[in-house]
XYZ file of C-alpha atoms in Angstrom:
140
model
C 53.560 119.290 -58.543
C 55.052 119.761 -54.701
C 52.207 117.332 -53.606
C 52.871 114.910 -56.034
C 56.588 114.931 -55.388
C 55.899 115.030 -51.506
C 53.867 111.856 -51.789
C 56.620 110.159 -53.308
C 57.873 110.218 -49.516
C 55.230 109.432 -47.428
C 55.490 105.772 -46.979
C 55.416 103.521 -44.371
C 58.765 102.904 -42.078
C 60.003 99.471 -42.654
C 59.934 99.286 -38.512
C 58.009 96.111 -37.237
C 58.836 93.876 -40.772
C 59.375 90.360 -39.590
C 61.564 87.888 -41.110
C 61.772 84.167 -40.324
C 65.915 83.059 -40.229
C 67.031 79.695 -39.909
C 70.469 79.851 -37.976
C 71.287 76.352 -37.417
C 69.489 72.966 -37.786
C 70.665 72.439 -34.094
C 67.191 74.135 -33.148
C 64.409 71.739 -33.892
C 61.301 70.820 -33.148
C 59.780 67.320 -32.068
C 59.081 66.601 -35.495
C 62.635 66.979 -36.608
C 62.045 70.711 -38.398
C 64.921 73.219 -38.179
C 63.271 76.216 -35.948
C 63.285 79.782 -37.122
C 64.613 83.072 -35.288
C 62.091 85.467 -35.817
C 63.809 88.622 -36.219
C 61.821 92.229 -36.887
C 63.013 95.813 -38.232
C 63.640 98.742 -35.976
C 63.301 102.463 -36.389
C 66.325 104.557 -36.127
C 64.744 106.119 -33.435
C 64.963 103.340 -31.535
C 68.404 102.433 -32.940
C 69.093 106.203 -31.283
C 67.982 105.247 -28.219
C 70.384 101.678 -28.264
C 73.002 103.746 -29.579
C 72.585 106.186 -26.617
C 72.308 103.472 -24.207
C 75.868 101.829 -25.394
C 78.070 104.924 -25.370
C 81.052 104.796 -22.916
C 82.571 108.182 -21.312
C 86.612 107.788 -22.942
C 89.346 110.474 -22.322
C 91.372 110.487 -25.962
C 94.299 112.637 -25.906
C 92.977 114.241 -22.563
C 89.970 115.281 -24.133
C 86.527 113.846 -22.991
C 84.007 111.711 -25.058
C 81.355 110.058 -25.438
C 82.355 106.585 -27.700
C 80.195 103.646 -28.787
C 80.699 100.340 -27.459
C 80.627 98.394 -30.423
C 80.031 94.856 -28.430
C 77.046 96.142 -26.262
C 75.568 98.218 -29.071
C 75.446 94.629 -31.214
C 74.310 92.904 -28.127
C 70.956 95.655 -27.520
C 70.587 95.467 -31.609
C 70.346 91.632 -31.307
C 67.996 91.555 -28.565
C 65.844 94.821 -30.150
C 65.210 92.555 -33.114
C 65.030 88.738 -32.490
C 61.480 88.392 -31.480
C 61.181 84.053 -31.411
C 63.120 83.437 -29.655
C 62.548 85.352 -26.709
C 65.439 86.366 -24.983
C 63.717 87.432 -21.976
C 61.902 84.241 -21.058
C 63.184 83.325 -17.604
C 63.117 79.652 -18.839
C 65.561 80.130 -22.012
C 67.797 82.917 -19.214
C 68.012 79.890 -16.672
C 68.880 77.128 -19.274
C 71.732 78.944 -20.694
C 72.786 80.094 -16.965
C 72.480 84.009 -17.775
C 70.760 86.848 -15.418
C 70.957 89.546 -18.303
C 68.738 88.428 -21.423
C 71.371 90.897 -23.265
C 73.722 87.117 -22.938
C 71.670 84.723 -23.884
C 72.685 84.621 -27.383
C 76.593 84.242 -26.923
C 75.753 81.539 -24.868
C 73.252 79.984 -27.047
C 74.553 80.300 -30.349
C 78.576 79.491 -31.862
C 80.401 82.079 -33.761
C 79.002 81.124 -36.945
C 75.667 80.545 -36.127
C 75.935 84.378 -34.473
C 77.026 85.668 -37.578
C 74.200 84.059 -39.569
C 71.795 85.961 -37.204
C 73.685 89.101 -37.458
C 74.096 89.065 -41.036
C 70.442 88.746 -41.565
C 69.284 91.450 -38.376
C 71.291 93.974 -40.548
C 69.704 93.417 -43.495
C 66.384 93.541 -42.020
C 67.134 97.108 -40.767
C 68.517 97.564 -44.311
C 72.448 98.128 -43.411
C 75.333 96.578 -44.471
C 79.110 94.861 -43.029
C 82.128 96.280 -43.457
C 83.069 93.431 -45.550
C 80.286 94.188 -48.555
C 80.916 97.679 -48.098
C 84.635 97.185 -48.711
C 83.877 94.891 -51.689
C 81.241 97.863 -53.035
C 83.901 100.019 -52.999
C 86.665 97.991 -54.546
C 84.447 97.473 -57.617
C 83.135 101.085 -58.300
């Protein structure tokens, strides 16, 4: 009966899932096809290690902490998951006149377009914005 209820919890992390998004139509290719972002699932252990990376040292009311910097933290997430493009290519860094991969995508994309992506790299990694969480709440 332990087993049985043990088993009910050994399943595979959704880490590595791969989703094909289209963002904008802007993208296409020479046949005229909107292009996909390929965007993949992370493990919270490597959502740890982002989170780590992004945390600033802040003195609030002359006490020391460590705080998470929301805009890097989204930046690391966004380049963690989109897999096509890829961020790193030196071609794609050059065209959009960045050094730091971790810029590409505010350069590349427009607000809306970025929220698209973000939208759907959350709900890959099965989390949800503050908006739907808000709305969740006002109707329970």
């Amino acid at each position: 009966r332990t087993m049985s209820k043990l088993k009910a919890f050994l399943q595979p992390s959704v880490a590595g899932i791969t989703q094909e998004v289209i963002v904008s139509e802007r993208f296409k290719d020479e046949e005229g096809k909107p292009q996909p972002f390929v965007i993949q699932a992370i493990s919270q252990e490597d959502n740890e290690a982002l989170a780590e990376q992004c945390r600033k040292d802040r003195i609030i009311d002359g006490i020391p902490m460590k705080m998470l910097d929301d805009t890097a933290y989204s930046k690391h997430l966004m380049l963690a998951c989109v897999k096509e493009p890829d961020l790193k290519d030196s071609e794609l860094c050059r065209y959009y006149g960045v050094v730091d991969p971790l810029d590409v995508l505010s350069k590349m994309l427009s607000i809306g377009e970025y929220q698209i992506l973000t939208k759907e790299v959350m709900q890959i990694n099965g989390l949800k914005s503050k908006q739907e969480r808000l709305k969740e709440a006002k109707n329970s």
